[in-house]
Coordinates of N, CA, C and O in Angstrom, one line a residue:
M47 N -38.1 6.6 -34.0 CA -37.3 7.5 -33.4 C -36.1 6.7 -32.8 O -36.2 5.8 -32.0
A48 N -34.9 7.1 -33.2 CA -33.7 6.4 -32.7 C -33.2 7.1 -31.4 O -33.2 8.3 -31.3
S49 N -32.8 6.3 -30.5 CA -32.2 6.9 -29.3 C -30.8 6.5 -29.2 O -30.4 5.4 -29.6
S50 N -30.0 7.4 -28.6 CA -28.6 7.1 -28.4 C -28.4 6.8 -26.9 O -29.0 7.4 -26.0
P51 N -27.5 5.8 -26.7 CA -27.3 5.5 -25.3 C -26.5 6.6 -24.5 O -25.7 7.3 -25.1
F52 N -26.8 6.7 -23.3 CA -26.1 7.7 -22.5 C -24.8 7.1 -22.0 O -24.8 6.1 -21.4
L53 N -23.7 7.7 -22.4 CA -22.4 7.3 -22.0 C -21.9 8.0 -20.8 O -21.9 9.2 -20.8
H54 N -21.5 7.3 -19.8 CA -21.0 7.9 -18.6 C -19.6 8.3 -18.8 O -18.8 7.5 -19.3
P55 N -19.2 9.5 -18.4 CA -17.9 10.0 -18.6 C -16.9 9.2 -17.7 O -17.3 8.8 -16.6
A56 N -15.7 9.0 -18.2 CA -14.7 8.3 -17.4 C -14.2 9.2 -16.3 O -14.1 10.4 -16.5
R57 N -14.0 8.6 -15.1 CA -13.6 9.5 -14.0 C -12.3 9.0 -13.5 O -12.1 7.8 -13.2
A58 N -11.4 9.9 -13.3 CA -10.1 9.5 -12.7 C -10.2 9.7 -11.2 O -11.1 10.3 -10.7
I59 N -9.2 9.1 -10.5 CA -9.2 9.3 -9.0 C -8.9 10.7 -8.7 O -8.3 11.5 -9.4
H60 N -9.4 11.1 -7.5 CA -9.2 12.5 -7.0 C -7.7 12.8 -6.8 O -6.9 11.9 -6.4
P61 N -7.2 14.0 -7.1 CA -5.8 14.3 -6.9 C -5.2 14.1 -5.5 O -4.1 13.6 -5.3
V62 N -6.1 14.3 -4.5 CA -5.6 14.0 -3.1 C -5.4 12.5 -2.9 O -4.5 12.1 -2.3
H63 N -6.4 11.7 -3.5 CA -6.3 10.3 -3.4 C -5.0 9.8 -4.1 O -4.3 9.0 -3.6
A64 N -4.7 10.4 -5.3 CA -3.5 10.0 -6.0 C -2.2 10.4 -5.2 O -1.3 9.6 -5.2
A65 N -2.2 11.5 -4.6 CA -1.1 11.9 -3.8 C -0.8 11.0 -2.6 O 0.3 10.6 -2.3
V66 N -1.9 10.6 -1.9 CA -1.8 9.7 -0.8 C -1.4 8.3 -1.2 O -0.5 7.7 -0.6
L67 N -2.0 7.9 -2.3 CA -1.6 6.6 -2.9 C -0.1 6.6 -3.4 O 0.5 5.6 -3.2
G68 N 0.3 7.7 -3.9 CA 1.7 7.8 -4.3 C 2.7 7.6 -3.1 O 3.9 7.3 -3.4
G69 N 2.3 7.8 -1.9 CA 3.2 7.7 -0.8 C 3.2 6.3 -0.2 O 4.1 5.9 0.6
V70 N 2.3 5.4 -0.7 CA 2.3 4.0 -0.1 C 3.5 3.2 -0.6 O 4.2 2.6 0.2
L71 N 3.7 3.2 -1.9 CA 4.8 2.3 -2.4 C 6.2 2.7 -1.9 O 6.9 1.8 -1.5
P72 N 6.6 4.0 -1.9 CA 7.9 4.3 -1.4 C 8.1 4.0 0.1 O 9.2 3.6 0.5
L73 N 7.1 4.1 0.9 CA 7.2 3.7 2.3 C 7.4 2.2 2.5 O 8.2 1.8 3.3
F74 N 6.6 1.4 1.8 CA 6.7 0.0 1.9 C 8.1 -0.5 1.3 O 8.7 -1.4 1.8
L75 N 8.5 0.2 0.2 CA 9.8 -0.1 -0.3 C 11.0 0.2 0.6 O 11.9 -0.5 0.8
G76 N 10.8 1.4 1.3 CA 11.8 1.8 2.3 C 11.8 0.8 3.5 O 12.9 0.5 4.0
T77 N 10.7 0.3 3.9 CA 10.6 -0.8 4.9 C 11.4 -2.0 4.5 O 12.1 -2.6 5.2
L78 N 11.1 -2.4 3.2 CA 11.8 -3.6 2.7 C 13.3 -3.4 2.7 O 14.1 -4.3 3.1
L79 N 13.8 -2.2 2.2 CA 15.2 -2.0 2.2 C 15.8 -1.9 3.6 O 17.0 -2.3 3.8
A80 N 15.1 -1.3 4.5 CA 15.6 -1.2 5.9 C 15.7 -2.6 6.5 O 16.6 -2.9 7.2
D81 N 14.7 -3.5 6.2 CA 14.7 -4.8 6.7 C 15.9 -5.6 6.1 O 16.6 -6.4 6.8
Y82 N 16.2 -5.4 4.8 CA 17.3 -6.1 4.2 C 18.6 -5.6 4.8 O 19.5 -6.4 5.0
A83 N 18.7 -4.3 5.1 CA 19.9 -3.7 5.7 C 20.1 -4.3 7.1 O 21.2 -4.6 7.5
Y84 N 19.0 -4.5 7.8 CA 19.1 -5.1 9.2 C 19.5 -6.6 9.1 O 20.3 -7.1 9.8
W85 N 18.9 -7.3 8.1 CA 19.3 -8.7 7.9 C 20.8 -8.9 7.5 O 21.4 -9.8 8.0
S86 N 21.3 -7.9 6.8 CA 22.7 -8.1 6.3 C 23.7 -7.5 7.2 O 24.9 -7.9 7.2
S87 N 23.3 -6.5 8.1 CA 24.3 -5.8 8.9 C 24.2 -6.1 10.4 O 25.1 -5.8 11.1
H88 N 23.1 -6.6 10.8 CA 22.8 -6.9 12.3 C 22.8 -5.6 13.1 O 23.0 -5.7 14.3
E89 N 22.6 -4.4 12.5 CA 22.5 -3.2 13.3 C 21.1 -3.0 13.7 O 20.2 -2.9 12.8
I90 N 20.8 -2.9 15.0 CA 19.4 -2.9 15.5 C 18.7 -1.6 15.0 O 17.4 -1.6 14.9
Q91 N 19.4 -0.5 14.7 CA 18.7 0.7 14.3 C 18.0 0.5 13.0 O 17.0 1.2 12.8
W92 N 18.5 -0.4 12.1 CA 17.7 -0.6 10.9 C 16.3 -1.2 11.1 O 15.4 -0.9 10.4
S93 N 16.2 -2.0 12.1 CA 14.9 -2.6 12.5 C 14.0 -1.5 13.0 O 12.8 -1.5 12.7
N94 N 14.5 -0.6 13.8 CA 13.7 0.5 14.3 C 13.3 1.4 13.2 O 12.1 1.9 13.1
F95 N 14.2 1.6 12.2 CA 13.9 2.5 11.1 C 12.8 1.8 10.2 O 11.9 2.5 9.7
A96 N 12.9 0.5 10.0 CA 11.9 -0.2 9.3 C 10.5 -0.1 10.0 O 9.5 0.0 9.3
A97 N 10.5 -0.2 11.3 CA 9.2 -0.1 12.0 C 8.6 1.2 11.8 O 7.4 1.3 11.6
W98 N 9.4 2.3 11.9 CA 8.8 3.6 11.7 C 8.4 3.9 10.2 O 7.3 4.5 10.0
L99 N 9.1 3.4 9.3 CA 8.7 3.5 7.9 C 7.4 2.7 7.7 O 6.5 3.1 6.9
L100 N 7.2 1.6 8.3 CA 6.0 0.8 8.2 C 4.8 1.5 8.8 O 3.7 1.4 8.3
I101 N 5.0 2.2 9.9 CA 3.9 3.0 10.5 C 3.5 4.1 9.5 O 2.3 4.3 9.3
G102 N 4.4 4.7 8.8 CA 4.1 5.7 7.8 C 3.4 5.1 6.6 O 2.4 5.7 6.1
A103 N 3.8 3.9 6.2 CA 3.1 3.2 5.1 C 1.7 2.8 5.5 O 0.8 2.9 4.7
M104 N 1.5 2.5 6.8 CA 0.2 2.1 7.2 C -0.8 3.3 7.3 O -1.9 3.2 7.0
V105 N -0.2 4.5 7.7 CA -1.0 5.7 7.7 C -1.5 6.0 6.2 O -2.6 6.3 6.0
M106 N -0.5 6.0 5.3 CA -0.9 6.3 3.9 C -1.8 5.2 3.3 O -2.7 5.6 2.6
T107 N -1.6 4.0 3.7 CA -2.5 2.9 3.2 C -3.9 3.1 3.7 O -4.9 2.9 3.0
T108 N -4.0 3.5 5.0 CA -5.3 3.7 5.6 C -6.0 4.9 4.9 O -7.2 4.8 4.6
L109 N -5.3 6.0 4.6 CA -6.0 7.1 3.9 C -6.3 6.7 2.5 O -7.4 7.1 2.0
S110 N -5.5 6.0 1.8 CA -5.8 5.5 0.5 C -7.0 4.6 0.5 O -7.8 4.6 -0.4
L111 N -7.1 3.7 1.4 CA -8.2 2.8 1.5 C -9.5 3.5 1.8 O -10.5 3.2 1.2
L112 N -9.4 4.5 2.7 CA -10.6 5.4 2.9 C -11.0 6.1 1.7 O -12.2 6.1 1.3
C113 N -10.1 6.7 0.9 CA -10.5 7.3 -0.4 C -11.0 6.3 -1.4 O -11.9 6.6 -2.1
G114 N -10.4 5.1 -1.4 CA -10.9 4.1 -2.3 C -12.3 3.6 -2.0 O -13.1 3.4 -2.9
V115 N -12.6 3.5 -0.7 CA -14.0 3.1 -0.3 C -15.0 4.2 -0.7 O -16.1 3.9 -1.2
V116 N -14.6 5.4 -0.5 CA -15.5 6.5 -0.8 C -15.7 6.6 -2.4 O -16.8 6.7 -2.9
G117 N -14.6 6.4 -3.1 CA -14.7 6.3 -4.6 C -15.5 5.1 -5.0 O -16.3 5.3 -6.0
L118 N -15.4 4.0 -4.4 CA -16.2 2.9 -4.7 C -17.7 3.1 -4.4 O -18.5 2.8 -5.3
A119 N -18.0 3.8 -3.4 CA -19.4 4.1 -3.0 C -20.0 5.1 -4.0 O -21.2 5.1 -4.3
R120 N -19.2 6.1 -4.4 CA -19.7 7.2 -5.3 C -19.8 6.8 -6.7 O -20.7 7.1 -7.4
H121 N -18.8 6.0 -7.2 CA -18.7 5.8 -8.7 C -18.9 4.3 -9.0 O -18.9 4.0 -10.2
R122 N -19.0 3.5 -8.0 CA -19.2 2.0 -8.2 C -18.2 1.4 -9.2 O -18.6 0.6 -10.1
H123 N -17.0 1.7 -9.0 CA -15.9 1.0 -9.8 C -14.7 1.0 -8.9 O -14.6 1.7 -7.9
G124 N -13.8 0.1 -9.3 CA -12.5 0.0 -8.5 C -12.5 -1.0 -7.4 O -11.8 -0.9 -6.5
L125 N -13.4 -2.0 -7.5 CA -13.4 -3.0 -6.5 C -12.1 -3.8 -6.3 O -11.7 -4.0 -5.2
A126 N -11.5 -4.1 -7.5 CA -10.2 -4.8 -7.4 C -9.1 -4.0 -6.7 O -8.4 -4.5 -5.8
Y127 N -9.1 -2.7 -6.9 CA -8.2 -1.8 -6.3 C -8.4 -1.8 -4.8 O -7.5 -1.9 -4.0
V128 N -9.7 -1.7 -4.3 CA -10.0 -1.6 -2.9 C -9.6 -2.9 -2.2 O -9.1 -2.9 -1.1
V129 N -9.9 -4.1 -2.9 CA -9.6 -5.4 -2.3 C -8.1 -5.5 -2.2 O -7.6 -5.9 -1.1
V130 N -7.3 -5.2 -3.2 CA -5.8 -5.3 -3.1 C -5.3 -4.4 -2.0 O -4.4 -4.7 -1.2
L131 N -5.8 -3.2 -1.9 CA -5.4 -2.2 -0.9 C -5.7 -2.7 0.5 O -5.0 -2.5 1.4
A132 N -6.9 -3.3 0.6 CA -7.3 -3.9 1.9 C -6.4 -5.1 2.3 O -6.0 -5.2 3.5
V133 N -6.0 -5.9 1.4 CA -5.1 -7.0 1.7 C -3.7 -6.4 2.1 O -3.1 -6.9 3.0
T134 N -3.3 -5.4 1.4 CA -2.0 -4.7 1.7 C -2.1 -4.2 3.1 O -1.1 -4.3 3.9
W135 N -3.2 -3.6 3.5 CA -3.4 -3.0 4.8 C -3.3 -4.1 5.9 O -2.6 -3.9 6.9
V136 N -4.0 -5.2 5.7 CA -4.0 -6.3 6.6 C -2.6 -6.9 6.8 O -2.1 -7.1 7.9
L137 N -1.9 -7.1 5.7 CA -0.6 -7.6 5.8 C 0.4 -6.6 6.5 O 1.2 -7.0 7.3
G138 N 0.2 -5.3 6.2 CA 1.0 -4.3 6.8 C 0.7 -4.2 8.3 O 1.6 -4.0 9.1
F139 N -0.5 -4.5 8.7 CA -0.9 -4.5 10.1 C -0.1 -5.6 10.9 O 0.5 -5.4 11.9
F140 N -0.2 -6.8 10.3 CA 0.5 -7.9 10.9 C 2.0 -7.8 10.9 O 2.7 -8.2 11.8
N141 N 2.5 -7.1 9.8 CA 3.9 -6.8 9.8 C 4.3 -5.8 10.8 O 5.4 -5.9 11.4
S142 N 3.5 -4.9 11.1 CA 3.7 -3.9 12.2 C 3.8 -4.6 13.6 O 4.7 -4.3 14.4
L143 N 2.9 -5.5 13.8 CA 2.9 -6.3 15.0 C 4.2 -7.1 15.1 O 4.7 -7.3 16.2
H144 N 4.6 -7.7 14.0 CA 5.8 -8.5 14.0 C 7.0 -7.6 14.2 O 8.0 -8.1 14.9
H145 N 7.0 -6.4 13.7 CA 8.2 -5.5 13.9 C 8.3 -5.0 15.3 O 9.3 -4.4 15.7
A146 N 7.2 -5.2 16.1 CA 7.2 -4.7 17.5 C 8.0 -5.7 18.4 O 8.3 -5.4 19.5
R147 N 8.4 -6.8 17.8 CA 9.2 -7.8 18.6 C 10.6 -7.2 18.8 O 11.0 -6.2 18.3
D148 N 11.3 -8.0 19.6 CA 12.7 -7.5 20.0 C 13.7 -8.2 19.1 O 13.7 -9.4 18.8
A149 N 14.7 -7.3 18.6 CA 15.9 -7.7 17.9 C 15.6 -8.7 16.8 O 14.9 -8.5 15.9
W150 N 16.3 -9.9 16.9 CA 16.3 -10.9 15.8 C 15.0 -11.6 15.8 O 14.8 -12.5 14.9
A151 N 14.1 -11.4 16.6 CA 12.8 -12.1 16.5 C 12.0 -11.6 15.3 O 11.1 -12.2 14.8
V152 N 12.4 -10.4 14.7 CA 11.8 -9.8 13.6 C 12.2 -10.7 12.3 O 11.3 -10.8 11.4
M153 N 13.4 -11.2 12.3 CA 13.8 -11.9 11.1 C 13.6 -13.4 11.2 O 13.6 -13.9 12.2
P154 N 13.4 -14.1 10.1 CA 13.3 -13.6 8.7 C 11.8 -13.3 8.2 O 11.6 -12.8 7.1
A155 N 10.8 -13.5 9.1 CA 9.4 -13.3 8.7 C 9.2 -11.9 8.4 O 8.4 -11.6 7.5
G156 N 9.8 -10.9 9.1 CA 9.6 -9.5 8.8 C 10.1 -9.1 7.5 O 9.4 -8.3 6.8
L157 N 11.2 -9.7 7.0 CA 11.7 -9.4 5.7 C 10.8 -10.0 4.6 O 10.5 -9.3 3.6
V158 N 10.2 -11.2 4.8 CA 9.3 -11.8 3.9 C 8.0 -11.0 3.8 O 7.5 -10.7 2.7
M159 N 7.5 -10.6 5.0 CA 6.2 -9.8 4.9 C 6.4 -8.5 4.3 O 5.6 -8.0 3.6
S160 N 7.6 -7.9 4.5 CA 7.9 -6.6 3.9 C 8.0 -6.8 2.4 O 7.6 -5.9 1.6
L161 N 8.6 -7.9 1.9 CA 8.7 -8.1 0.5 C 7.3 -8.3 -0.1 O 6.9 -7.7 -1.2
V162 N 6.4 -9.1 0.5 CA 5.1 -9.3 0.0 C 4.3 -8.0 0.1 O 3.5 -7.7 -0.9
G163 N 4.4 -7.3 1.1 CA 3.7 -6.0 1.3 C 4.1 -5.0 0.2 O 3.3 -4.2 -0.3
T164 N 5.4 -5.0 -0.1 CA 5.9 -4.1 -1.2 C 5.3 -4.5 -2.5 O 4.9 -3.6 -3.3
L165 N 5.2 -5.8 -2.8 CA 4.7 -6.2 -4.1 C 3.2 -5.9 -4.2 O 2.7 -5.5 -5.2
L166 N 2.5 -6.1 -3.0 CA 1.0 -5.7 -3.0 C 0.8 -4.2 -3.1 O -0.1 -3.7 -3.8
A167 N 1.7 -3.4 -2.5 CA 1.6 -2.0 -2.7 C 1.9 -1.5 -4.1 O 1.3 -0.6 -4.6
L168 N 2.9 -2.2 -4.8 CA 3.1 -1.9 -6.2 C 1.9 -2.2 -7.0 O 1.5 -1.4 -7.9
L169 N 1.3 -3.4 -6.8 CA 0.1 -3.7 -7.5 C -1.1 -2.7 -7.3 O -1.8 -2.3 -8.2
A170 N -1.3 -2.4 -6.0 CA -2.4 -1.4 -5.7 C -2.1 0.0 -6.3 O -3.0 0.6 -6.8
T171 N -0.8 0.4 -6.3 CA -0.5 1.7 -6.9 C -0.7 1.7 -8.4 O -1.2 2.6 -9.0
W172 N -0.3 0.6 -9.0 CA -0.5 0.4 -10.4 C -1.9 0.5 -10.8 O -2.3 1.2 -11.7
I173 N -2.8 -0.3 -10.1 CA -4.2 -0.3 -10.4 C -4.8 1.0 -10.1 O -5.6 1.6 -10.9
G174 N -4.5 1.6 -9.0 CA -5.1 2.9 -8.6 C -4.7 4.1 -9.5 O -5.5 4.9 -9.9
L175 N -3.4 4.2 -9.9 CA -3.0 5.3 -10.7 C -3.2 5.0 -12.2 O -3.0 5.9 -13.0
S176 N -3.5 3.8 -12.6 CA -3.8 3.6 -14.0 C -5.0 4.3 -14.5 O -5.2 4.6 -15.7
T177 N -5.9 4.7 -13.6 CA -7.1 5.4 -13.9 C -6.7 6.8 -14.4 O -7.4 7.5 -15.1
L178 N -5.6 7.3 -13.9 CA -5.1 8.7 -14.3 C -4.6 8.6 -15.8 O -4.9 9.5 -16.5
R179 N -3.9 7.6 -16.1 CA -3.4 7.4 -17.5 C -4.5 7.1 -18.5 O -4.5 7.7 -19.5
A180 N -5.4 6.3 -18.1 CA -6.5 5.8 -19.0 C -7.6 6.8 -19.1 O -8.6 6.6 -19.9
G181 N -7.6 7.8 -18.3 CA -8.7 8.8 -18.3 C -9.9 8.3 -17.4 O -10.9 8.9 -17.5
G182 N -9.7 7.3 -16.7 CA -10.7 6.9 -15.8 C -11.2 5.5 -16.1 O -10.9 4.9 -17.1
V183 N -11.9 4.9 -15.1 CA -12.4 3.5 -15.2 C -13.9 3.6 -15.7 O -14.6 4.5 -15.2
R184 N -14.3 2.8 -16.6 CA -15.7 2.8 -17.1 C -16.5 1.8 -16.4 O -16.1 0.8 -16.0

């Protein structure tokens, strides 16, 4: 008697998870652009704007990380995604602490951390949303 292996269906991330993850990259990119505007124009309001955008990015990253951990526990896949998102969160947290400084104490480390955070957010978004294109991770 021949038996056929049971194939697990591919699962994509939840639509709410996808929506929250979709907000991570634009907010980190906005932080990077506001930091660059502050670096080039010396207007203090750009630093304040970057700090507020970074707070929004951290809220979205926290929700995405929570959804990723739940997805990891339920489906047992996506470890690389959760790790990259966790590293993005840690870097964003330290960037938020750095942006709490006064005026030019934010530069140039704030700009560099915003650049690295944006690249990590791009990588996390790419990994996370690729399950929607591919029909899920096996």
